[in-house]
Structures are given as structure tokens and as C-alpha cells.
Coordinates of C-alpha atoms and ligand atoms in Angstrom, one line a residue:
Chain Q
M113 CA 50.7 9.3 48.2
P114 CA 47.5 8.4 46.1
L115 CA 47.7 5.0 44.6
S116 CA 47.9 4.8 40.8
R117 CA 44.8 3.5 39.2
R118 CA 46.6 0.4 38.0
R119 CA 47.9 -0.5 41.4
R120 CA 44.5 0.0 43.0
A121 CA 43.0 -2.3 40.4
R122 CA 45.6 -4.9 41.2
I123 CA 44.9 -4.7 44.9
I124 CA 41.2 -5.0 44.4
R125 CA 41.6 -8.0 42.2
G126 CA 44.0 -9.6 44.8
V127 CA 41.4 -9.1 47.5
Q128 CA 38.7 -10.8 45.3
Y129 CA 40.9 -13.9 44.7
G130 CA 41.8 -14.0 48.4
V131 CA 38.1 -14.1 49.4
L132 CA 37.5 -16.9 47.0
V133 CA 40.4 -19.0 48.3
V134 CA 39.4 -18.5 51.9
A135 CA 35.8 -19.5 51.1
V136 CA 36.9 -22.7 49.3
V137 CA 39.3 -23.6 52.1
V138 CA 36.6 -23.1 54.8
L139 CA 34.0 -25.1 52.8
A140 CA 36.5 -27.9 52.4
L141 CA 37.2 -28.0 56.1
V142 CA 33.7 -27.6 57.3
A143 CA 32.0 -30.0 54.9
D144 CA 31.3 -33.5 56.0
W145 CA 32.8 -35.3 53.0
H146 CA 31.7 -38.7 53.9
Q147 CA 28.1 -37.7 54.3
L148 CA 28.1 -35.7 51.1
R149 CA 29.5 -38.7 49.2
T150 CA 26.9 -41.1 50.5
A151 CA 24.2 -38.6 49.8
F152 CA 25.2 -37.6 46.3
F153 CA 27.5 -40.3 44.9
D154 CA 26.3 -43.6 46.4
V155 CA 27.6 -46.1 43.9
E156 CA 25.2 -48.9 45.0
V157 CA 22.2 -46.6 44.7
A158 CA 23.5 -45.4 41.3
K159 CA 23.8 -48.9 40.0
A160 CA 20.3 -49.8 41.1
L161 CA 18.9 -46.9 39.0
F162 CA 20.2 -48.4 35.7
P163 CA 19.0 -49.3 33.2
D164 CA 15.5 -48.1 34.1
I165 CA 16.5 -44.5 34.4
I166 CA 17.5 -44.6 30.8
T167 CA 15.1 -47.0 29.2
T168 CA 12.0 -45.6 31.0
A169 CA 12.7 -42.2 32.5
L170 CA 15.0 -40.6 29.9
L171 CA 13.0 -42.0 27.0
N172 CA 9.7 -40.7 28.5
T173 CA 11.2 -37.3 29.0
I174 CA 12.2 -37.2 25.4
L175 CA 8.8 -38.6 24.3
Y176 CA 6.8 -36.1 26.3
T177 CA 9.0 -33.2 25.1
L178 CA 8.6 -34.2 21.5
L179 CA 4.9 -34.7 21.9
G180 CA 4.5 -31.2 23.4
F181 CA 6.9 -29.6 21.0
G182 CA 5.3 -31.2 17.9
F183 CA 1.8 -30.2 18.9
G184 CA 3.0 -26.7 20.1
L185 CA 4.8 -26.1 16.9
A186 CA 1.8 -27.0 14.7
L187 CA -0.5 -24.9 16.8
G188 CA 2.0 -22.1 17.0
L189 CA 2.3 -22.0 13.3
V190 CA -1.5 -21.8 12.9
L191 CA -1.7 -19.1 15.6
A192 CA 1.1 -17.1 13.9
L193 CA -0.7 -17.2 10.6
M194 CA -4.0 -16.2 12.3
R195 CA -2.1 -13.4 14.0
L196 CA -1.0 -12.1 10.6
S197 CA -4.3 -12.7 8.9
S198 CA -6.1 -9.8 7.3
V199 CA -9.3 -11.0 8.9
P200 CA -9.6 -9.1 12.2
P201 CA -11.4 -11.8 14.3
Y202 CA -8.6 -14.3 13.5
R203 CA -6.1 -11.8 14.8
W204 CA -8.1 -11.2 17.9
I205 CA -8.4 -14.9 18.7
A206 CA -4.7 -15.4 18.2
I207 CA -3.7 -12.4 20.3
T208 CA -6.1 -13.5 23.1
Y209 CA -4.8 -17.0 23.1
I210 CA -1.2 -16.0 23.1
E211 CA -1.6 -13.4 25.9
F212 CA -3.6 -15.9 28.0
F213 CA -1.3 -18.8 27.8
R214 CA 1.8 -16.7 28.1
G215 CA 0.4 -15.1 31.2
I216 CA -0.7 -18.1 33.3
P217 CA 1.6 -20.7 35.0
A218 CA 2.0 -23.9 33.0
L219 CA 1.2 -25.6 36.3
L220 CA -2.4 -24.5 36.1
V221 CA -2.7 -25.9 32.6
F222 CA -1.5 -29.2 33.8
I223 CA -3.9 -29.3 36.7
A224 CA -6.8 -28.2 34.5
L225 CA -6.1 -30.9 31.9
G226 CA -5.0 -33.6 34.3
F227 CA -7.8 -33.2 36.8
G228 CA -10.2 -30.5 35.7
V229 CA -11.1 -32.0 32.3
P230 CA -11.6 -35.6 33.5
L231 CA -13.8 -34.4 36.4
A232 CA -15.8 -31.8 34.4
F233 CA -16.3 -33.8 31.3
E234 CA -16.1 -37.3 32.7
V235 CA -13.7 -38.4 30.1
A236 CA -10.4 -40.1 30.7
L237 CA -7.8 -38.7 28.4
D238 CA -4.9 -40.9 27.4
M239 CA -1.8 -39.9 29.3
N240 CA 0.2 -39.1 26.2
V241 CA -2.6 -36.9 24.9
T242 CA -2.8 -35.1 28.2
V243 CA 0.9 -34.5 28.2
M244 CA 0.9 -33.4 24.6
L245 CA -1.9 -30.9 25.2
S246 CA -0.5 -29.6 28.5
L247 CA 3.0 -28.9 27.2
G248 CA 1.9 -27.9 23.7
L249 CA -0.9 -25.4 24.6
V250 CA 1.6 -23.3 26.5
G251 CA 4.5 -23.8 24.2
A252 CA 2.3 -22.8 21.2
A253 CA 1.8 -19.4 22.7
Y254 CA 5.6 -18.7 22.8
M255 CA 6.3 -20.4 19.5
A256 CA 3.5 -18.4 17.7
E257 CA 5.2 -15.2 18.5
T258 CA 8.6 -16.5 17.5
I259 CA 7.2 -17.8 14.2
R260 CA 5.3 -14.6 13.5
A261 CA 8.5 -12.6 13.9
G262 CA 10.3 -15.1 11.5
I263 CA 7.6 -14.7 8.9
Q264 CA 7.8 -10.9 9.1
A265 CA 11.6 -11.1 8.8
V266 CA 11.4 -12.6 5.3
P267 CA 11.8 -9.7 2.9
K268 CA 8.7 -8.4 1.1
G269 CA 10.4 -8.9 -2.2
Q270 CA 10.1 -12.7 -1.7
T271 CA 6.3 -12.5 -1.6
E272 CA 6.3 -10.2 -4.6
A273 CA 8.5 -12.5 -6.6
A274 CA 6.3 -15.5 -5.7
R275 CA 3.0 -13.6 -6.5
S276 CA 4.4 -12.3 -9.8
L277 CA 5.0 -15.9 -10.8
G278 CA 1.3 -16.5 -10.3
M279 CA 1.4 -18.1 -6.9
S280 CA -1.6 -17.5 -4.7
Q281 CA -1.1 -15.9 -1.3
G282 CA -1.4 -19.3 0.4
R283 CA 1.0 -21.0 -2.0
A284 CA 3.6 -18.3 -1.6
M285 CA 3.3 -18.7 2.1
V286 CA 3.7 -22.4 2.1
S287 CA 6.4 -22.7 -0.6
I288 CA 8.4 -19.5 -0.2
I289 CA 7.8 -17.6 3.0
I290 CA 7.4 -20.3 5.7
P291 CA 10.5 -22.3 4.7
Q292 CA 12.6 -19.2 5.0
A293 CA 10.9 -18.1 8.2
F294 CA 11.8 -21.5 9.8
R295 CA 15.4 -21.1 8.9
I296 CA 15.4 -17.7 10.7
V297 CA 13.6 -19.0 13.8
L298 CA 15.5 -22.3 14.1
P299 CA 17.7 -21.0 17.0
P300 CA 14.8 -19.6 19.1
L301 CA 12.7 -22.7 18.4
T302 CA 15.6 -24.9 19.6
N303 CA 15.7 -22.8 22.8
E304 CA 12.0 -23.4 23.2
L305 CA 12.7 -27.1 22.9
I306 CA 15.2 -26.9 25.7
L307 CA 12.6 -25.1 27.9
L308 CA 10.1 -27.8 27.1
T309 CA 12.5 -30.5 28.0
K310 CA 12.7 -29.1 31.5
D311 CA 8.9 -28.3 31.7
S312 CA 8.2 -31.9 30.8
S313 CA 9.0 -32.6 34.5
L314 CA 5.6 -31.0 35.4
V315 CA 3.8 -34.1 34.2
Y316 CA 4.4 -35.5 37.7
L317 CA 1.2 -33.5 38.5
L318 CA -0.8 -35.8 36.4
G319 CA -0.1 -38.8 38.6
L320 CA 1.9 -41.2 36.5
A321 CA 2.1 -45.0 36.5
L322 CA 5.5 -46.5 37.0
N323 CA 6.2 -47.1 33.3
Q324 CA 5.2 -43.5 32.6
F325 CA 7.8 -41.9 34.9
E326 CA 10.1 -39.3 33.3
L327 CA 13.4 -38.2 34.8
A328 CA 12.2 -35.9 37.5
N329 CA 9.5 -38.2 38.7
F330 CA 11.8 -41.2 38.5
G331 CA 14.4 -39.3 40.5
R332 CA 12.0 -38.4 43.2
D333 CA 10.7 -41.9 43.5
A334 CA 14.2 -43.3 43.8
L335 CA 15.0 -40.7 46.4
N336 CA 12.2 -41.9 48.6
E337 CA 13.2 -45.5 48.1
H338 CA 17.0 -45.1 48.8
K339 CA 17.0 -42.1 51.0
S340 CA 19.8 -40.7 48.9
L341 CA 20.2 -37.7 46.6
T342 CA 22.1 -39.7 44.1
P343 CA 19.1 -40.3 41.9
I344 CA 18.4 -36.6 41.7
L345 CA 22.0 -35.9 40.7
I346 CA 21.9 -38.5 38.0
A347 CA 18.5 -37.3 36.7
G348 CA 20.0 -33.8 36.6
L349 CA 23.0 -35.0 34.6
L350 CA 20.7 -36.8 32.2
Y351 CA 18.7 -33.6 31.6
L352 CA 22.1 -32.0 30.7
V353 CA 22.8 -34.8 28.3
I354 CA 19.7 -33.6 26.3
T355 CA 19.9 -29.9 26.8
L356 CA 23.7 -29.2 26.4
P357 CA 23.9 -30.6 22.9
L358 CA 20.8 -28.6 22.0
G359 CA 22.4 -25.5 23.4
Q360 CA 25.5 -26.2 21.4
L361 CA 23.2 -26.6 18.3
V362 CA 21.6 -23.2 18.9
R363 CA 25.1 -21.6 19.0
R364 CA 26.1 -23.3 15.8
L365 CA 22.8 -22.3 14.1
E366 CA 23.2 -18.7 15.3
A367 CA 26.8 -18.6 14.0
R368 CA 25.6 -19.9 10.6
T369 CA 22.9 -17.3 10.4
A370 CA 25.3 -14.6 11.3
K371 CA 27.7 -15.7 8.6
A372 CA 24.9 -15.9 6.0
R373 CA 23.9 -12.3 6.6
Chain B
M139 CA -14.6 -9.8 -19.7
S140 CA -12.9 -9.6 -23.1
D141 CA -16.3 -9.8 -24.8
V142 CA -16.8 -6.1 -24.1
T143 CA -13.4 -4.9 -25.2
T144 CA -13.3 -6.9 -28.4
D145 CA -15.9 -7.4 -31.1
R146 CA -14.5 -10.5 -32.6
G147 CA -14.4 -12.8 -29.6
A148 CA -11.2 -14.8 -29.0
G149 CA -9.6 -13.6 -32.2
G150 CA -9.9 -10.0 -30.9
A151 CA -7.8 -10.8 -27.8
E152 CA -5.1 -12.0 -30.2
D153 CA -5.0 -8.6 -31.8
A154 CA -5.2 -6.7 -28.6
P155 CA -2.1 -4.9 -27.5
A156 CA 0.1 -6.7 -25.0
I157 CA -0.4 -3.9 -22.4
D158 CA -3.0 -1.2 -22.6
V159 CA -3.2 1.5 -19.8
R160 CA -6.0 4.1 -19.7
G161 CA -6.3 6.9 -17.2
L162 CA -4.1 5.1 -14.7
R163 CA -3.8 6.9 -11.3
K164 CA -2.2 5.7 -8.1
A165 CA -1.9 7.4 -4.8
F166 CA -0.3 6.3 -1.6
G167 CA -2.4 8.1 1.0
E168 CA -1.9 11.8 0.2
L169 CA 0.9 11.2 -2.2
E170 CA -0.2 11.1 -5.9
V171 CA 2.4 9.0 -7.6
L172 CA 0.7 8.4 -11.0
R173 CA -1.5 11.2 -12.3
G174 CA -3.2 9.8 -15.3
I175 CA -1.1 7.6 -17.5
D176 CA -2.2 6.5 -21.0
F177 CA -0.1 4.3 -23.1
S178 CA 0.1 0.9 -24.6
V179 CA 2.7 -1.7 -25.6
G180 CA 2.2 -3.7 -28.8
R181 CA 2.9 -7.3 -29.2
G182 CA 6.6 -8.0 -29.7
E183 CA 7.4 -4.4 -28.9
V184 CA 10.2 -3.3 -26.6
V185 CA 9.4 -0.2 -24.6
C186 CA 11.9 1.5 -22.3
V187 CA 10.7 3.8 -19.5
I188 CA 13.1 6.4 -18.3
G189 CA 12.8 9.2 -15.8
P190 CA 14.1 10.6 -12.6
S191 CA 14.0 8.9 -9.3
G192 CA 10.5 9.0 -7.7
S193 CA 8.7 9.8 -11.0
G194 CA 6.6 6.6 -10.6
K195 CA 8.3 4.2 -13.1
S196 CA 8.3 1.3 -10.7
T197 CA 4.8 2.0 -9.6
L198 CA 3.6 2.0 -13.2
L199 CA 5.3 -1.3 -13.8
R200 CA 3.8 -2.8 -10.6
C201 CA 0.3 -1.6 -11.6
V202 CA 0.6 -3.7 -14.8
N203 CA 0.7 -7.0 -12.8
L204 CA -1.3 -5.6 -9.9
L205 CA 1.5 -5.8 -7.3
E206 CA 0.1 -2.3 -6.7
E207 CA -3.7 -1.7 -6.8
P208 CA -4.4 1.2 -9.1
S209 CA -6.5 4.0 -7.5
A210 CA -8.2 4.7 -10.8
G211 CA -8.0 3.8 -14.5
R212 CA -7.9 0.6 -16.5
V213 CA -5.1 -1.8 -17.2
T214 CA -5.5 -4.5 -19.9
V215 CA -3.0 -7.2 -20.5
A216 CA -3.4 -9.2 -23.7
G217 CA -7.1 -8.5 -23.8
T218 CA -7.7 -9.3 -20.2
E219 CA -8.7 -6.3 -18.0
V220 CA -6.6 -6.9 -14.9
T221 CA -8.3 -4.1 -13.0
D222 CA -11.6 -5.9 -13.3
P223 CA -12.4 -6.9 -9.7
D224 CA -13.7 -10.3 -10.9
V225 CA -10.5 -11.3 -12.8
D226 CA -8.4 -14.1 -11.4
I227 CA -5.2 -12.2 -11.0
D228 CA -3.0 -15.2 -10.3
R229 CA -4.0 -16.5 -13.8
V230 CA -3.0 -13.2 -15.4
R231 CA 0.3 -12.9 -13.5
R232 CA 1.6 -16.2 -14.8
R233 CA 1.5 -14.8 -18.3
I234 CA 3.5 -11.8 -17.1
G235 CA 7.2 -12.3 -16.3
M236 CA 8.7 -9.8 -13.8
V237 CA 12.3 -9.1 -13.1
F238 CA 13.2 -7.0 -10.0
Q239 CA 16.0 -4.6 -9.3
S240 CA 17.0 -6.8 -6.3
F241 CA 16.6 -10.1 -8.1
N242 CA 14.4 -11.6 -5.3
L243 CA 15.6 -15.1 -6.0
F244 CA 14.3 -17.7 -3.4
P245 CA 17.5 -18.2 -1.3
H246 CA 16.4 -21.5 0.1
L247 CA 16.2 -23.1 -3.3
T248 CA 18.8 -23.9 -5.9
A249 CA 18.9 -22.1 -9.2
L250 CA 17.1 -24.9 -10.9
E251 CA 14.5 -25.2 -8.1
N252 CA 13.9 -21.5 -8.4
L253 CA 12.9 -22.1 -12.0
T254 CA 10.8 -25.2 -11.3
I255 CA 8.8 -24.3 -8.2
A256 CA 6.2 -22.1 -9.9
Q257 CA 6.1 -24.4 -13.0
R258 CA 5.2 -27.3 -10.7
R259 CA 3.0 -25.5 -8.1
V260 CA 1.2 -23.0 -10.4
L261 CA 1.3 -24.6 -13.9
R262 CA 1.1 -28.1 -12.5
R263 CA 3.9 -29.4 -14.7
G264 CA 5.5 -32.7 -13.7
R265 CA 9.0 -32.6 -12.3
P266 CA 10.8 -34.0 -15.4
E267 CA 9.1 -31.5 -17.7
A268 CA 9.6 -28.6 -15.3
E269 CA 13.3 -29.5 -15.0
R270 CA 13.8 -29.9 -18.7
I271 CA 12.3 -26.4 -19.3
G272 CA 14.2 -25.0 -16.4
R273 CA 17.5 -26.4 -17.7
A274 CA 16.8 -25.1 -21.1
N275 CA 16.2 -21.6 -19.7
L276 CA 19.4 -21.7 -17.6
E277 CA 21.2 -22.6 -20.8
R278 CA 19.5 -19.7 -22.5
V279 CA 20.9 -17.2 -20.0
G280 CA 24.3 -18.8 -20.1
L281 CA 24.2 -20.6 -16.7
G282 CA 23.7 -24.2 -17.7
D283 CA 26.4 -25.2 -15.2
K284 CA 24.8 -23.5 -12.2
A285 CA 21.7 -25.6 -11.8
T286 CA 22.6 -26.9 -8.3
A287 CA 24.1 -23.6 -7.0
Y288 CA 22.2 -21.6 -4.4
P289 CA 21.6 -17.9 -5.0
A290 CA 24.2 -17.0 -2.3
Q291 CA 26.8 -18.8 -4.3
L292 CA 26.2 -16.7 -7.4
S293 CA 27.3 -13.2 -8.4
G294 CA 24.8 -10.5 -8.7
G295 CA 24.8 -10.7 -12.5
Q296 CA 24.3 -14.5 -12.4
Q297 CA 21.5 -14.1 -9.9
Q298 CA 19.7 -11.6 -12.1
R299 CA 20.1 -14.0 -15.1
V300 CA 18.6 -16.8 -13.0
A301 CA 15.8 -14.4 -12.2
I302 CA 15.2 -13.8 -15.9
A303 CA 15.3 -17.5 -16.5
R304 CA 12.8 -18.1 -13.7
A305 CA 10.4 -15.7 -15.3
L306 CA 10.9 -17.2 -18.8
S307 CA 10.2 -20.7 -17.5
M308 CA 6.6 -19.8 -17.1
D309 CA 6.4 -19.1 -20.8
P310 CA 5.2 -15.5 -20.3
E311 CA 3.6 -13.5 -23.1
L312 CA 5.4 -10.4 -21.9
M313 CA 8.2 -9.4 -19.5
L314 CA 8.4 -6.5 -17.1
F315 CA 11.9 -5.3 -16.0
D316 CA 12.4 -2.9 -13.1
E317 CA 15.9 -1.5 -13.3
P318 CA 17.4 -5.0 -13.7
T319 CA 21.0 -3.8 -13.8
S320 CA 20.9 -1.0 -11.2
A321 CA 22.0 -3.2 -8.3
L322 CA 24.9 -4.7 -10.3
D323 CA 28.6 -3.9 -10.3
P324 CA 29.4 -2.2 -13.7
E325 CA 31.4 -5.2 -15.0
L326 CA 28.4 -7.5 -14.5
V327 CA 25.8 -5.3 -16.3
G328 CA 26.9 -6.4 -19.8
D329 CA 25.9 -10.1 -19.3
V330 CA 22.4 -9.2 -18.1
L331 CA 21.9 -6.7 -20.9
A332 CA 23.1 -9.3 -23.4
V333 CA 20.4 -11.7 -22.2
M334 CA 17.8 -9.0 -22.5
R335 CA 19.0 -8.1 -26.1
G336 CA 18.6 -11.8 -27.0
L337 CA 15.0 -11.8 -25.6
A338 CA 14.2 -8.7 -27.6
R339 CA 15.6 -10.3 -30.8
D340 CA 13.5 -13.4 -30.2
G341 CA 10.4 -11.2 -30.3
M342 CA 9.5 -11.0 -26.6
T343 CA 7.3 -8.1 -25.6
M344 CA 9.2 -6.1 -23.0
L345 CA 8.5 -3.1 -20.8
V346 CA 11.8 -2.1 -19.3
V347 CA 12.5 0.6 -16.7
T348 CA 16.2 1.4 -17.1
H349 CA 18.9 4.0 -16.8
E350 CA 21.0 2.2 -19.4
M351 CA 20.6 4.8 -22.2
S352 CA 22.7 2.8 -24.7
F353 CA 20.5 -0.2 -24.2
A354 CA 17.4 2.0 -24.7
R355 CA 18.8 3.5 -27.8
E356 CA 19.9 0.3 -29.3
V357 CA 17.1 -2.2 -28.3
A358 CA 13.9 -0.1 -27.6
D359 CA 11.3 0.4 -30.3
R360 CA 9.9 3.2 -28.2
V361 CA 11.1 5.2 -25.2
V362 CA 8.8 6.7 -22.6
F363 CA 10.0 9.6 -20.5
M364 CA 8.2 10.0 -17.2
D365 CA 8.4 12.7 -14.6
G366 CA 6.2 13.6 -11.7
G367 CA 3.7 10.8 -12.3
V368 CA 2.9 11.7 -15.9
I369 CA 4.4 10.7 -19.3
V370 CA 6.1 13.8 -20.5
E371 CA 7.0 12.5 -24.0
Q372 CA 7.4 9.3 -25.9
G373 CA 8.7 8.2 -29.3
T374 CA 11.4 6.4 -30.9
P375 CA 14.8 6.4 -29.2
E376 CA 16.1 8.8 -31.8
Q377 CA 13.3 11.2 -31.0
V378 CA 13.3 11.0 -27.2
V379 CA 16.9 10.3 -26.4
G380 CA 18.5 11.8 -29.5
A381 CA 16.4 14.9 -29.9
P382 CA 14.1 15.4 -26.9
S383 CA 11.4 18.1 -27.4
H384 CA 10.8 18.9 -23.7
E385 CA 13.1 20.8 -21.4
R386 CA 12.5 18.3 -18.6
T387 CA 13.6 15.4 -20.8
R388 CA 16.8 17.4 -21.8
T389 CA 17.7 18.1 -18.2
F390 CA 17.2 14.5 -17.2
L391 CA 19.2 13.1 -20.1
A392 CA 22.0 15.6 -19.5
R393 CA 22.2 14.3 -16.0
V394 CA 22.1 10.6 -16.9
L395 CA 24.4 10.8 -19.8
D396 CA 27.0 13.1 -18.2
P397 CA 26.5 13.1 -14.4
A398 CA 29.5 15.3 -13.7
A399 CA 28.2 18.1 -15.9
A400 CA 24.8 18.1 -14.4
E401 CA 25.8 18.1 -10.8
V402 CA 25.7 21.9 -10.6
G403 CA 22.1 22.3 -11.8
E404 CA 20.7 19.4 -10.0
V405 CA 19.0 21.2 -7.0
A406 CA 17.5 23.9 -9.2
D407 CA 16.2 21.3 -11.7
D408 CA 14.5 19.2 -9.1
G409 CA 12.7 22.2 -7.6
A410 CA 11.6 23.4 -11.0
A411 CA 10.4 20.0 -12.2
G412 CA 8.5 19.4 -8.9
R413 CA 6.7 22.7 -9.1
R414 CA 5.7 22.3 -12.7
V415 CA 4.1 19.0 -11.9
D416 CA 2.4 20.1 -8.7
R417 CA 0.6 23.1 -10.1
Ligands
LIG535 N1 4.3 1.4 -1.0 C1 4.5 2.7 -1.0 N2 4.0 3.5 -0.1 C2 4.2 4.8 -0.1 N3 4.8 5.5 -1.0 C3 5.3 4.8 -2.0 C4 5.2 3.4 -2.1 N4 5.8 3.0 -3.2 C5 6.4 4.1 -3.8 N5 6.1 5.2 -3.1 C6 6.4 6.5 -3.5 O1 6.0 6.8 -4.8 C7 6.9 7.6 -5.5 C8 7.3 6.9 -6.8 O2 7.9 5.7 -6.5 P1 8.5 4.8 -7.6 O3 9.2 3.7 -6.9 O4 7.4 4.4 -8.6 O5 9.5 5.7 -8.4 P2 10.6 5.3 -9.4 O6 10.3 6.2 -10.6 O7 10.6 3.9 -9.7 O8 12.0 5.8 -8.8 P3 13.4 5.1 -8.8 O9 14.1 5.5 -10.0 O10 14.1 5.7 -7.6 O11 13.2 3.6 -8.6 C9 8.1 7.8 -4.5 O12 7.9 9.1 -4.0 C10 7.9 6.8 -3.5 O13 8.4 7.2 -2.3
LIG536 MG1 11.9 2.3 -9.2

């Protein structure tokens, strides 16, 4: 009378597939295919986006991301070294910075830098500088912790070997420890780059001129113009063009590290 | 600093022993690892340090180039007091080669780059000169063909020989070895010991922590037996290894030279040795 465990499993799996099939069929019947096509895959609208969506939007996304990443990486390295310093105030400053910028929304930083600073200090920052600071200040907090972990993961014997050759603490750090630490943290840093690529869309808050549009902003603008979702779809796909290869790179790097251990 | 220790200025430093250790003590928190060590190594002398695990051999070696900060006592290397707080320790360290049990090669650099980086960054030698010296030292340890290999591509024995060549490239006045063959497969030990024999023959001053009794007997001018943070006895290899005068030395040697036979008495020995040192 009781079902064998294997039969019961087979029935449960059958039911799950059944539900899926029903859902797909219902969706296919209910959906208004014509409207969906014009909304998402309007060829005329798509054509109108090119080449600007590549030459302006995609390039700006890459530019903003690299600006933020470069600044964030440099500041993150400094913070990581401060965090590991034997001088307590340096450690306190680094910890405070990291906790602060990890704890607040990036949005606030953008608003503060885009509107707060110009109003309060009556200076007009260059757009690229504002983007670099906004993305980099937050990114640095995350990267600092990643880099610190990487530095601490380098075996102590490496420092000892370097010091026993007469290298100073700083020289050992620069020539021996940091290069190895970066190898270790390359995968998480690449992940950080992926996150920054997406966060670069926040620059819309800064109020961009046409030639400063990046993908998200460009897509939104085109959406208003054409009353079609096609630009959003294409902008999304172009983000994937950047992030998917990076994700692939992370997996390759992780595999390499796993093999080297 | 050497003005005080020598009465003939610079000439005096030339005559000073390569290493001179007086009243050396080292504690890690509560744990007293070195409890008053006095000894010295003459120029061109090869001294082997033997003793049971945890007796403080590594710590003693690491106090010589200040990888460990002594708690008390004085360490002088070639006339320079390294325990003097005002001494530029990086300057002293470049004159002291150190070889570690775990090699500690820089894995992100090729064999040759391992040999040149400190020459260039510390001694400020130009790249051609550093590479010439580096290649000569790789040749010297029998690895002239491995210049472009990364450490991960080398066997343990080859890595350790590169590590020796790396230390030699700094033209050190003396070399410290901390169990250089302990991490090696038995069949790779010979190559490393052969290199060390060659160094000793060339007149290098060497302080070697080792469990290789045949090496100690054959190469050492003097053998030091340590236990419980003190030097129990020292003398020629014939005296210390051949005819030890202390019970602790005899027990230790019995265990090292014939591990099977000593297995039985091990627990009792450790207890006895520990107590004797503690009280
Ligand atoms: N950094 C450290 N902090 C705390 N204790 C330490 C430290 N380094 C060494 N010790 C302790 O000091 C004692 C002596 O260590 P040391 O490495 O000098 O012994 P050893 O004679 O070299 O032993 P072995 O033959 O196992 O290498 C050990 O009990 C060890 O646990
Ligand atoms: Mg040791």
C-alpha cells in the first residue's frame, strides 16, 4: 500500500514538470505577443539607437567604471595598509572610513558630491572627477577589506625572507607582499569591478549632458523619446557584454588559484 | 658602536668573531625559550646546532639577524652590535644570509629574479651586474639552466638551492641555515648538503641548525647541543657526537641516530629533560 520512496520521488518530480508546462502554455496564450514585440523588439527604434548607444553610452559606462575602479583601488590599497599599520590612529581612521562608506547607500554619496559639494563649497567639480570620487569612495571601502585579507594571506615566511635579505618593511611590502596579495585578490577585485559597472548607472543623479550619458541614462532617455522598452533591453544586453566576460574571467582566475594551491 | 667593543678601530672589527652572543634570553610571553646563551662563531668557522624539537634552536638563529627581538643579552655580528637600538638592522641583515626550512622563495618571481631583486633594491646594483652575479650563483648551486623557472616548477631540493643562491648573491659575510633539509624528500637532501659542503670548503662562516648528523660530523668545526633553552655542551664533532659527556646529549643522539631503538624511552626522556631544565 505505501508508495516506495523512489516512486514517490518520481511522482513529485512529474508534478513539478507538469506545473511548469501549464504555466508556460498559459503565459503563451495570455500574452499579447504583438504588443510585447513592439514594446521590447522594435527594430526601427533599435536601429535609431545605434551607433550612439555604443560610441557614447557604452564607452561612458566603461570610462566611469574605470575611473571609479582606478581611484577606488588606489585608495583601497592605502586604506588596507593603514588598516594593518602598527600606528593605532591610522588603523582607527581606516576602520572608521571603511565602516562608514560600507554602511551608507552609494546614492547618498552621489547626491553629496553632485549637489552638496558644489552648493556648500561653491565649486563646480568636473563631471569625470565627480564620477571618479563618487564611485571610488564607496568602492575603496570594499576593496580595502579585500586587499587587507589578501595581504594577510601571504605567508609570514615571505616577509621574513625579504627582511633577512636586508629589505626594509616598506620595500618588502612593495616588492614581495603586495604583488602576491594582488594575485590572491584578483578574483574578488574583478567581482568588485562588475559591481562598479552596474553602480556606474547611479551617475544619472548628477544630471548629465547628452554626450555624458552612460547606458542606463541613455536607455531612459530613448525610452521617453520612442515610448518603447527596446532601448532598455538593449542597454541591459550591453551591460551583459561587459559583465559576462568579467564573470567568466573570475571563474578562470579562481580555477587557476585552486590549481596553484 | 664598534668603538666601544674594539680598541683598534676598524681593524678590530676585522678581528672580531663573526657572531658573538652574550647572555641571550628570549621569552614569548610566559614561555622562556632561551635562558642565557653564551657562544661565538669565529670567521670561517662552521658550527652546527643540534637539539630536540622546541629546544630553541630556530629562535637562537633568528635572534642573530633580529627576526626575533631578544628579551635580554647582546648579539654582535662581525663587530656590529645588532641588539643596539640605534643600529640600522637592514644594513646588518644584508651581510647575513639566511636559509629557511621552508625555502621561502618568492613565488611570483623566477629563480633569477629571486636572486636579483634584493641585489637591485637593497644593494642598488644595476640589472646587468645583478643578473651576472645571480647567474653565477645559480651556476654555483648547479641550477644554471633554471634561471627562468618559477619556484612552483622546481623540486624542493632545487628550491632550497635557489634559496641558498639567493642568499649568496648578497655577498654575505656569514650564513644561517635553519634545518635546510628537513622539508625535503630523502633523495633530494644530498644535493643541498653538497652545496653546503662546497660553501664550507670555500671558507664561508656558517651557523647550521640540522638533524643531519653525518653532515655535522663531517663538515662542522664545532657542534653545539641545545636543550631547554640552554647550551648543554659544545665541542668538536668527535667530542659531542662521538663521545658526548652529558646524559641528555646521549639520549638525544640515540634517538636521532637510531629512531627505532629510542622509541621506547621517548616519553620518559622528554619528561626528565623538561623537569631538569625547569627547576
Ligand atoms: N613566535 C612565537 N610565539 C610563541 N612561541 C614561540 C614562537 N616561536 C617559537 N615559539 C616557541 O618557542 C619554543 C622554541 O621554538 P624553536 O622554534 O626555537 O625550537 P626549535 O629548537 O627550532 O625546534 P624544532 O626542532 O622543532 O624546529 C617552542 O616551544 C615554540 O613553540
Ligand atoms: Mg626550528
